[in-house]
Short mmCIF file of C-alpha atoms and ligand atoms in Angstrom, two decimals:
data_model
loop_
_atom_site.label_atom_id
_atom_site.label_comp_id
_atom_site.label_asym_id
_atom_site.label_seq_id
_atom_site.Cartn_x
_atom_site.Cartn_y
_atom_site.Cartn_z
CA MET A 33 2.11 -11.36 -38.61
CA ASP A 34 2.33 -10.37 -34.98
CA PHE A 35 2.90 -13.15 -32.48
CA SER A 36 -0.50 -13.85 -30.87
CA VAL A 37 -2.25 -16.53 -28.92
CA GLU A 38 -3.91 -17.73 -32.14
CA SER A 39 -0.85 -17.60 -34.43
CA ALA A 40 1.94 -18.67 -31.95
CA THR A 41 1.88 -22.38 -32.66
CA ALA A 42 1.92 -22.11 -36.50
CA THR A 43 4.73 -19.51 -36.23
CA VAL A 44 6.97 -21.68 -34.08
CA VAL A 45 6.19 -24.90 -35.98
CA GLU A 46 7.10 -23.03 -39.21
CA SER A 47 10.42 -22.05 -37.69
CA PHE A 48 11.51 -25.64 -37.71
CA ARG A 49 10.78 -26.10 -41.48
CA ASP A 50 14.45 -26.35 -42.56
CA THR A 51 15.38 -29.02 -39.97
CA ARG A 52 17.20 -31.68 -42.04
CA ASP A 53 16.53 -34.60 -39.68
CA PRO A 54 12.83 -35.48 -40.32
CA ARG A 55 12.46 -37.18 -36.90
CA LEU A 56 13.85 -34.16 -35.05
CA ARG A 57 11.54 -31.89 -37.01
CA ALA A 58 8.46 -34.07 -36.16
CA VAL A 59 9.41 -34.25 -32.52
CA LEU A 60 9.91 -30.45 -32.21
CA GLU A 61 6.64 -29.75 -34.03
CA SER A 62 4.71 -32.02 -31.76
CA LEU A 63 6.45 -30.68 -28.67
CA THR A 64 5.55 -27.14 -29.76
CA ARG A 65 1.88 -28.09 -30.33
CA TYR A 66 1.51 -29.84 -26.95
CA LEU A 67 3.42 -27.20 -24.95
CA HIS A 68 1.38 -24.37 -26.53
CA ALA A 69 -1.87 -26.23 -25.90
CA PHE A 70 -0.79 -26.65 -22.28
CA VAL A 71 -0.14 -22.92 -21.89
CA ARG A 72 -3.47 -22.05 -23.53
CA GLU A 73 -5.33 -24.38 -21.18
CA VAL A 74 -3.51 -23.59 -17.91
CA ARG A 75 -2.79 -19.90 -18.69
CA PRO A 76 0.06 -19.75 -16.14
CA SER A 77 0.83 -16.35 -14.76
CA LEU A 78 4.39 -15.00 -15.25
CA ALA A 79 5.14 -15.81 -11.56
CA GLU A 80 3.84 -19.37 -12.00
CA TRP A 81 5.92 -19.85 -15.15
CA ASN A 82 8.96 -18.57 -13.32
CA GLN A 83 8.22 -21.05 -10.54
CA ALA A 84 8.12 -23.88 -13.13
CA ILE A 85 11.48 -22.79 -14.57
CA GLU A 86 12.91 -22.58 -11.04
CA PHE A 87 11.60 -26.13 -10.31
CA LEU A 88 13.18 -27.58 -13.42
CA THR A 89 16.44 -25.68 -12.70
CA ALA A 90 16.48 -27.26 -9.18
CA VAL A 91 15.81 -30.73 -10.74
CA GLY A 92 18.88 -30.26 -12.96
CA GLN A 93 21.05 -28.90 -10.15
CA THR A 94 20.19 -31.88 -7.95
CA CYS A 95 21.68 -34.23 -10.52
CA THR A 96 25.16 -35.59 -9.69
CA ASP A 97 27.26 -38.57 -10.88
CA THR A 98 25.23 -40.77 -8.52
CA ARG A 99 21.81 -39.04 -8.59
CA GLN A 100 19.48 -38.49 -11.40
CA GLU A 101 16.61 -36.25 -10.42
CA PHE A 102 15.29 -35.86 -14.01
CA ILE A 103 14.76 -39.67 -14.24
CA LEU A 104 13.01 -39.42 -10.91
CA LEU A 105 10.73 -36.66 -12.19
CA SER A 106 9.93 -38.68 -15.29
CA ASP A 107 9.24 -41.64 -13.06
CA VAL A 108 6.76 -39.95 -10.68
CA LEU A 109 4.88 -38.40 -13.59
CA GLY A 110 4.37 -41.82 -15.08
CA VAL A 111 6.31 -40.83 -18.20
CA SER A 112 9.09 -43.39 -17.73
CA MET A 113 6.50 -46.23 -17.60
CA LEU A 114 4.65 -44.78 -20.52
CA VAL A 115 7.82 -44.72 -22.67
CA GLU A 116 8.63 -48.21 -21.50
CA THR A 117 5.08 -49.41 -22.35
CA VAL A 118 4.92 -47.84 -25.83
CA ASN A 119 8.23 -49.60 -26.62
CA ALA A 120 7.42 -52.84 -24.76
CA GLN A 121 8.12 -56.18 -26.28
CA GLN A 122 4.84 -57.77 -27.41
CA THR A 123 5.60 -61.16 -26.05
CA GLY A 124 7.65 -62.53 -23.19
CA THR A 125 8.33 -60.98 -19.81
CA ALA A 126 6.85 -57.55 -19.25
CA GLY A 127 9.20 -54.62 -18.92
CA THR A 128 9.24 -51.82 -16.34
CA VAL A 129 11.29 -48.70 -15.58
CA LEU A 130 15.07 -48.67 -15.37
CA GLY A 131 15.07 -46.29 -12.37
CA PRO A 132 17.91 -43.95 -11.34
CA PHE A 133 20.05 -46.45 -9.46
CA HIS A 134 21.63 -48.26 -12.42
CA MET A 135 24.39 -45.66 -12.64
CA THR A 136 27.32 -47.86 -11.67
CA GLU A 137 28.46 -50.99 -13.42
CA SER A 138 27.41 -54.21 -11.77
CA PRO A 139 30.45 -56.35 -10.90
CA PRO A 140 30.65 -59.55 -12.95
CA ARG A 141 30.00 -62.52 -10.68
CA ALA A 142 29.83 -66.32 -11.02
CA LEU A 143 26.51 -68.16 -10.95
CA GLY A 144 25.62 -68.79 -7.27
CA ASP A 145 27.66 -65.89 -5.90
CA SER A 146 26.05 -63.62 -3.29
CA ILE A 147 25.36 -59.99 -4.09
CA ASP A 148 24.87 -59.34 -0.40
CA LEU A 149 28.37 -58.21 0.69
CA ILE A 150 27.30 -57.10 4.21
CA GLY A 151 25.70 -60.21 5.68
CA GLY A 152 21.94 -59.45 5.84
CA ALA A 153 19.51 -61.53 7.83
CA ARG A 154 16.85 -62.76 5.43
CA ARG A 155 19.07 -64.69 3.07
CA CYS A 156 17.54 -65.89 -0.13
CA VAL A 157 18.24 -67.47 -3.50
CA VAL A 158 16.85 -66.02 -6.72
CA SER A 159 16.87 -68.48 -9.69
CA GLY A 160 15.28 -68.93 -13.05
CA TRP A 161 15.57 -69.71 -16.68
CA VAL A 162 16.14 -67.29 -19.51
CA THR A 163 14.35 -68.55 -22.61
CA GLY A 164 13.19 -67.22 -25.97
CA GLY A 165 9.53 -67.12 -27.11
CA ALA A 166 9.56 -70.69 -28.34
CA GLY A 167 10.93 -71.91 -24.94
CA GLU A 168 14.52 -72.28 -26.27
CA PRO A 169 17.11 -71.81 -23.54
CA VAL A 170 19.18 -68.63 -23.91
CA GLY A 171 22.71 -69.61 -22.75
CA GLY A 172 25.25 -66.86 -22.36
CA ALA A 173 22.60 -64.21 -21.61
CA GLN A 174 23.84 -61.32 -19.41
CA VAL A 175 21.56 -60.94 -16.33
CA ASP A 176 22.36 -57.66 -14.62
CA VAL A 177 20.69 -57.31 -11.25
CA TRP A 178 20.59 -54.57 -8.59
CA GLN A 179 18.65 -54.13 -5.43
CA CYS A 180 18.58 -52.29 -2.13
CA THR A 181 19.41 -53.68 1.32
CA GLU A 182 16.97 -55.06 3.83
CA GLU A 183 16.95 -51.45 5.20
CA GLY A 184 15.89 -50.10 1.78
CA PHE A 185 19.09 -48.37 0.60
CA TYR A 186 21.17 -48.87 -2.57
CA ASP A 187 25.01 -48.97 -2.22
CA VAL A 188 25.29 -45.48 -3.90
CA GLN A 189 23.08 -43.99 -1.26
CA GLN A 190 25.25 -45.16 1.56
CA PRO A 191 28.87 -44.99 0.35
CA ASP A 192 30.08 -44.85 3.97
CA LEU A 193 28.11 -47.97 5.06
CA GLN A 194 28.09 -50.20 1.94
CA PRO A 195 30.94 -51.33 -0.18
CA PRO A 196 30.46 -50.36 -3.90
CA GLY A 197 28.74 -53.19 -5.78
CA ASN A 198 26.70 -54.33 -2.76
CA GLY A 199 23.38 -55.55 -4.07
CA ARG A 200 24.66 -55.71 -7.61
CA GLY A 201 25.85 -58.41 -9.93
CA LEU A 202 26.26 -59.28 -13.57
CA PHE A 203 25.58 -62.95 -14.18
CA THR A 204 25.82 -65.00 -17.33
CA THR A 205 23.35 -67.84 -17.84
CA ASP A 206 24.69 -71.39 -18.30
CA ASP A 207 24.13 -73.45 -21.44
CA ASP A 208 20.63 -74.29 -20.24
CA GLY A 209 19.75 -70.64 -19.81
CA ARG A 210 19.79 -70.92 -16.04
CA TYR A 211 20.88 -68.23 -13.59
CA TRP A 212 20.91 -68.16 -9.82
CA PHE A 213 22.42 -66.00 -7.21
CA ARG A 214 22.27 -65.46 -3.43
CA THR A 215 21.12 -62.30 -1.93
CA VAL A 216 18.85 -60.91 0.90
CA VAL A 217 15.17 -60.08 0.54
CA PRO A 218 15.08 -56.40 -0.38
CA SER A 219 12.82 -53.91 1.51
CA HIS A 220 10.29 -51.49 0.15
CA TYR A 221 11.79 -48.02 0.25
CA PRO A 222 11.01 -44.38 -0.41
CA ILE A 223 12.39 -42.82 -3.56
CA PRO A 224 14.69 -39.92 -2.72
CA THR A 225 12.50 -37.13 -1.18
CA ASP A 226 15.12 -34.54 -0.22
CA GLY A 227 15.05 -32.83 -3.59
CA PRO A 228 12.56 -31.02 -5.81
CA VAL A 229 10.73 -34.24 -6.74
CA GLY A 230 10.18 -34.95 -3.04
CA ARG A 231 8.69 -31.46 -2.70
CA LEU A 232 6.36 -32.20 -5.64
CA LEU A 233 5.18 -35.39 -3.91
CA GLU A 234 4.66 -33.60 -0.63
CA ALA A 235 2.71 -30.76 -2.21
CA THR A 236 0.42 -33.33 -3.87
CA GLU A 237 0.04 -35.56 -0.79
CA ARG A 238 1.51 -38.57 -2.60
CA HIS A 239 3.61 -41.10 -0.73
CA PRO A 240 7.10 -41.76 -2.02
CA TYR A 241 7.32 -45.57 -1.54
CA ARG A 242 8.19 -48.33 -3.94
CA PRO A 243 7.34 -51.96 -3.16
CA ALA A 244 10.24 -54.35 -2.51
CA HIS A 245 11.85 -55.47 -5.81
CA ILE A 246 14.97 -56.64 -7.59
CA HIS A 247 15.90 -54.94 -10.86
CA PHE A 248 16.90 -56.99 -13.91
CA LEU A 249 18.51 -55.86 -17.21
CA VAL A 250 18.77 -58.86 -19.55
CA THR A 251 20.62 -58.90 -22.79
CA ALA A 252 21.46 -61.64 -25.28
CA PRO A 253 22.56 -61.53 -28.92
CA GLY A 254 19.53 -61.88 -31.27
CA TYR A 255 17.01 -60.87 -28.54
CA GLU A 256 15.48 -57.52 -27.46
CA GLU A 257 17.02 -56.05 -24.34
CA LEU A 258 14.67 -56.38 -21.37
CA THR A 259 14.49 -53.98 -18.41
CA THR A 260 12.29 -55.30 -15.69
CA HIS A 261 11.85 -56.04 -11.94
CA ALA A 262 10.81 -59.02 -9.80
CA PHE A 263 8.46 -57.58 -7.11
CA VAL A 264 8.26 -59.28 -3.76
CA ALA A 265 4.65 -60.57 -3.34
CA GLY A 266 2.94 -59.16 -0.26
CA SER A 267 5.32 -56.21 -0.03
CA PRO A 268 3.75 -52.98 1.24
CA TYR A 269 2.93 -50.62 -1.63
CA VAL A 270 2.69 -53.32 -4.24
CA ASP A 271 -0.65 -51.78 -5.17
CA SER A 272 0.50 -48.09 -5.09
CA ASP A 273 4.03 -47.87 -6.42
CA ALA A 274 5.16 -44.28 -6.45
CA VAL A 275 6.47 -44.74 -9.98
CA PHE A 276 3.64 -46.91 -11.39
CA ALA A 277 5.96 -49.78 -12.35
CA VAL A 278 4.19 -52.84 -10.96
CA LYS A 279 2.75 -55.36 -13.39
CA GLN A 280 1.00 -58.37 -11.87
CA SER A 281 2.98 -60.81 -13.98
CA LEU A 282 6.18 -59.57 -12.26
CA VAL A 283 4.98 -60.16 -8.68
CA VAL A 284 6.91 -63.14 -7.42
CA ASP A 285 6.55 -65.30 -4.35
CA PHE A 286 9.57 -65.27 -2.00
CA THR A 287 8.84 -68.39 -0.11
CA GLU A 288 10.65 -70.29 2.68
CA SER A 289 12.05 -73.60 1.44
CA HIS A 290 13.03 -76.65 3.37
CA ASP A 291 14.08 -78.52 0.27
CA GLU A 292 17.44 -80.14 1.20
CA SER A 293 18.48 -81.04 -2.32
CA ALA A 294 17.63 -77.59 -3.68
CA ALA A 295 19.61 -76.04 -0.80
CA ALA A 296 22.57 -78.31 -1.61
CA ALA A 297 22.42 -77.34 -5.29
CA PHE A 298 22.37 -73.67 -4.41
CA GLY A 299 25.01 -74.00 -1.75
CA VAL A 300 22.90 -72.68 1.16
CA ALA A 301 21.52 -74.14 4.39
CA THR A 302 17.84 -74.87 4.95
CA PRO A 303 15.57 -73.16 5.52
CA PHE A 304 16.20 -70.50 2.92
CA ILE A 305 13.93 -68.11 1.02
CA HIS A 306 13.56 -68.91 -2.65
CA ALA A 307 12.30 -66.76 -5.42
CA ARG A 308 11.86 -68.24 -8.91
CA PHE A 309 11.82 -65.67 -11.66
CA ASP A 310 11.88 -66.98 -15.22
CA ILE A 311 12.55 -64.48 -18.04
CA VAL A 312 11.26 -64.78 -21.58
CA LEU A 313 12.99 -62.66 -24.17
CA GLN A 314 11.58 -61.56 -27.50
CA GLU A 315 13.55 -62.39 -30.52
CA ARG A 316 14.91 -59.36 -32.33
CA LEU A 317 13.39 -59.05 -35.81
C1 BEZ B 485 14.26 -47.82 -8.35
O1 BEZ B 485 13.57 -48.78 -8.34
O2 BEZ B 485 15.41 -47.98 -8.14
C2 BEZ B 485 13.62 -46.54 -8.60
C3 BEZ B 485 12.81 -46.38 -9.68
C4 BEZ B 485 12.21 -45.13 -9.91
C5 BEZ B 485 12.45 -44.13 -9.04
C6 BEZ B 485 13.33 -44.28 -7.94
C7 BEZ B 485 13.83 -45.48 -7.72
FE1 FE B 486 14.76 -49.98 -7.13
#
């Protein structure tokens, strides 16, 4: 049978019939159906399809060891959040996107260490408990955190201005499941706009900003891995994140504290800004 608009999908789906891996076969069949439906609906001209290929080529060519433009594209299309949400743990702390800036290893640090290596102005302490669903403390959990500076840049974006590992730390909870570290209050910031994804945002009149946040990747034996953020309450763009990652349960108050005993326990002077972010992991079944 000749390849036609009507027969195309069945023909291509059939071409995958000998795929041994059943999951791969199902994924390719579904991809074929949706892509073909897209083409039938949009009816792109050859010039438009060429433009689409050129755009995806530019996305790939923008990727380097320290820049992931494909993740960024997935983020601004809401696909990263959708994948995160369909896989989300049913209980405990909500998950959000990983984002493209977790491409270097966070340096292991002791509880209470500062991840601000450049002496920012709005110093703060972030602390909390990591527990399981029944409230049991999860000692020995790995709490990997990364954030931008007060000016809104990650270390990898400013290799000449920031030492590697600035704004990053890998902490291990104590026996009570507690973690705490010193840092600065991060700023809201624009996602990178100097590549093809930036051009897409511009063409669609979307702003590129993310509300201020600290990333967390928490792992512990016997529990599901959790990728999430603590968002700074009151930050600009908290209601219009360019990558759709805000969940209200993750918006945290960063408040000025004059509590002398808390300051002494954290090894800081008063007043200091304190953010409490407790993390509940879901047991692995
Ligand atoms: C981030 O929060 O690091 C991020 C997430 C998605 C796109 C760009 C940046
Ligand atoms: Fe970020």
